[in-house]
PDB file of C-alpha atoms and ligand atoms in Angstrom:
ATOM      1  CA  MET A 179      12.897 -14.203  17.119  1.00  0.00           C
ATOM      2  CA  GLU A 180      12.101 -13.439  13.458  1.00  0.00           C
ATOM      3  CA  HIS A 181      14.587 -12.868  11.241  1.00  0.00           C
ATOM      4  CA  ILE A 182      14.263 -10.199   8.312  1.00  0.00           C
ATOM      5  CA  PRO A 183      16.471 -11.112   5.359  1.00  0.00           C
ATOM      6  CA  GLU A 184      18.041  -7.895   3.904  1.00  0.00           C
ATOM      7  CA  MET A 185      17.137  -7.422   0.705  1.00  0.00           C
ATOM      8  CA  SER A 186      19.554  -7.115  -2.344  1.00  0.00           C
ATOM      9  CA  ARG A 187      19.217  -3.710  -4.398  1.00  0.00           C
ATOM     10  CA  GLU A 188      17.881  -6.017  -7.151  1.00  0.00           C
ATOM     11  CA  GLU A 189      15.371  -7.741  -5.003  1.00  0.00           C
ATOM     12  CA  LEU A 190      14.218  -4.167  -3.843  1.00  0.00           C
ATOM     13  CA  GLU A 191      13.307  -2.994  -7.242  1.00  0.00           C
ATOM     14  CA  LYS A 192      11.528  -5.992  -8.213  1.00  0.00           C
ATOM     15  CA  ALA A 193       9.710  -5.733  -4.618  1.00  0.00           C
ATOM     16  CA  LEU A 194       9.083  -2.255  -5.599  1.00  0.00           C
ATOM     17  CA  GLU A 195       8.011  -2.958  -9.544  1.00  0.00           C
ATOM     18  CA  LYS A 196       5.797  -5.832  -7.715  1.00  0.00           C
ATOM     19  CA  ALA A 197       3.815  -2.840  -5.256  1.00  0.00           C
ATOM     20  CA  GLN A 198       3.719  -0.824  -8.355  1.00  0.00           C
ATOM     21  CA  ARG A 199       2.150  -3.220 -10.072  1.00  0.00           C
ATOM     22  CA  ASP A 200      -0.388  -4.176  -7.268  1.00  0.00           C
ATOM     23  CA  MET A 201      -1.141  -0.722  -6.660  1.00  0.00           C
ATOM     24  CA  GLN A 202      -2.036  -0.638 -10.237  1.00  0.00           C
ATOM     25  CA  GLU A 203      -4.555  -3.439 -10.227  1.00  0.00           C
ATOM     26  CA  MET A 204      -6.012  -2.228  -7.078  1.00  0.00           C
ATOM     27  CA  LEU A 205      -6.466   0.955  -8.530  1.00  0.00           C
ATOM     28  CA  GLU A 206      -8.053   0.002 -11.838  1.00  0.00           C
ATOM     29  CA  LYS A 207     -10.383  -1.368  -9.203  1.00  0.00           C
ATOM     30  CA  MET A 208     -11.461   1.640  -8.001  1.00  0.00           C
ATOM     31  CA  THR A 209     -13.644   4.604  -9.077  1.00  0.00           C
ATOM     32  CA  PRO A 210     -12.431   7.562 -10.382  1.00  0.00           C
ATOM     33  CA  GLU A 211     -13.251   9.655  -6.991  1.00  0.00           C
ATOM     34  CA  GLU A 212     -11.265   6.717  -5.328  1.00  0.00           C
ATOM     35  CA  ARG A 213      -8.658   6.360  -7.232  1.00  0.00           C
ATOM     36  CA  GLU A 214      -7.973  10.026  -6.886  1.00  0.00           C
ATOM     37  CA  GLN A 215      -8.398   9.690  -3.310  1.00  0.00           C
ATOM     38  CA  ALA A 216      -5.771   6.959  -3.228  1.00  0.00           C
ATOM     39  CA  ASP A 217      -3.516   8.505  -5.031  1.00  0.00           C
ATOM     40  CA  ARG A 218      -3.334  12.115  -3.203  1.00  0.00           C
ATOM     41  CA  ARG A 219      -3.284   9.930  -0.280  1.00  0.00           C
ATOM     42  CA  ALA A 220       0.214   8.105  -2.076  1.00  0.00           C
ATOM     43  CA  LYS A 221       1.572  11.489  -2.802  1.00  0.00           C
ATOM     44  CA  GLN A 222       1.031  12.946   0.100  1.00  0.00           C
ATOM     45  CA  LEU A 223       3.134  10.366   1.947  1.00  0.00           C
ATOM     46  CA  ILE A 224       5.785  10.588  -0.210  1.00  0.00           C
ATOM     47  CA  GLU A 225       5.817  13.993   0.873  1.00  0.00           C
ATOM     48  CA  GLU A 226       5.715  13.669   3.909  1.00  0.00           C
ATOM     49  CA  ASP A 227       8.672  11.175   4.780  1.00  0.00           C
ATOM     50  CA  GLN A 228      10.695   9.197   1.998  1.00  0.00           C
ATOM     51  CA  ALA A 229      11.860   6.483   5.092  1.00  0.00           C
ATOM     52  CA  SER A 230       8.061   5.643   5.520  1.00  0.00           C
ATOM     53  CA  ILE A 231       7.659   4.838   2.124  1.00  0.00           C
ATOM     54  CA  GLN A 232      10.609   2.149   2.265  1.00  0.00           C
ATOM     55  CA  LYS A 233       8.963   1.039   5.856  1.00  0.00           C
ATOM     56  CA  LEU A 234       5.356   0.601   3.793  1.00  0.00           C
ATOM     57  CA  LEU A 235       7.264  -1.059   0.666  1.00  0.00           C
ATOM     58  CA  ASP A 236       9.159  -3.566   3.071  1.00  0.00           C
ATOM     59  CA  ASP A 237       5.573  -4.238   4.706  1.00  0.00           C
ATOM     60  CA  ALA A 238       4.225  -4.767   1.640  1.00  0.00           C
ATOM     61  CA  ALA A 239       6.840  -7.367   0.490  1.00  0.00           C
ATOM     62  CA  ARG A 240       5.890  -9.326   3.903  1.00  0.00           C
ATOM     63  CA  LEU A 241       2.609  -9.003   3.412  1.00  0.00           C
ATOM     64  CA  THR A 242       2.367 -10.817   0.119  1.00  0.00           C
ATOM     65  CA  ALA A 243       4.845 -13.139   1.158  1.00  0.00           C
ATOM     66  CA  SER A 244       2.927 -14.129   4.178  1.00  0.00           C
ATOM     67  CA  ALA A 245      -0.147 -12.913   3.864  1.00  0.00           C
ATOM     68  CA  PRO A 246      -3.895 -15.042   3.426  1.00  0.00           C
ATOM     69  CA  LYS A 247      -5.764 -14.516   0.291  1.00  0.00           C
ATOM     70  CA  GLU A 248      -7.892 -11.665   1.383  1.00  0.00           C
ATOM     71  CA  THR A 249      -9.287  -8.941  -0.849  1.00  0.00           C
ATOM     72  CA  PRO A 250      -7.451  -5.996   0.171  1.00  0.00           C
ATOM     73  CA  LYS A 251      -9.880  -2.961   1.425  1.00  0.00           C
ATOM     74  CA  PHE A 252      -9.988   0.888   1.383  1.00  0.00           C
ATOM     75  CA  CYS A 253     -11.883   3.050   2.765  1.00  0.00           C
ATOM     76  CA  ALA A 254     -14.176   4.924   0.277  1.00  0.00           C
ATOM     77  CA  ASN A 255     -14.390   8.173   1.512  1.00  0.00           C
ATOM     78  CA  CYS A 256     -10.447   8.933   2.240  1.00  0.00           C
ATOM     79  CA  GLY A 257      -8.687   5.456   0.239  1.00  0.00           C
ATOM     80  CA  ALA A 258      -6.878   4.464   3.526  1.00  0.00           C
ATOM     81  CA  ALA A 259      -5.911   0.779   2.989  1.00  0.00           C
ATOM     82  CA  VAL A 260      -8.119  -0.943   6.108  1.00  0.00           C
ATOM     83  CA  SER A 261      -7.583  -4.189   7.369  1.00  0.00           C
ATOM     84  CA  GLY A 262     -11.170  -5.180   8.694  1.00  0.00           C
ATOM     85  CA  GLY A 263     -13.106  -3.275  11.355  1.00  0.00           C
ATOM     86  CA  LYS A 264     -16.133  -1.467  10.690  1.00  0.00           C
ATOM     87  CA  PHE A 265     -14.771   2.099  10.767  1.00  0.00           C
ATOM     88  CA  CYS A 266     -11.655   4.001   8.968  1.00  0.00           C
ATOM     89  CA  ALA A 267      -8.803   4.176  11.521  1.00  0.00           C
ATOM     90  CA  TYR A 268      -7.737   7.394   9.296  1.00  0.00           C
ATOM     91  CA  CYS A 269     -11.418   9.442   9.046  1.00  0.00           C
ATOM     92  CA  GLY A 270     -13.853   7.248  11.193  1.00  0.00           C
ATOM     93  CA  SER A 271     -15.793   6.229   8.372  1.00  0.00           C
ATOM     94  CA  PRO A 272     -18.182   3.154   8.382  1.00  0.00           C
ATOM     95  CA  LEU A 273     -17.354   0.460   5.564  1.00  0.00           C
TER      96      LEU A 273
HETATM   97 ZN1   ZN B 225     -11.294   7.025   5.838  1.00  0.00          ZN
END
């Protein structure tokens, strides 16, 4: 069974900082249009559910710890992160 260690507040803040840095790096590689869409989507998520943000951060921390070196991909249409496949899971655009 998978054991997920509880994070201390300090670790959580570090993970949050790292996630923000990673996000910043990704944003810098985007076109202004994509950036705006991703930004809008992030804000939407925050408004929708703070708890889901926490979950995303936890997942992101876990993924960055164990992820294979893969270039993160984003839908050019809606800015959603996509994990492979030919179409965006959110808006259905071809990737
Ligand atoms: Zn999309």
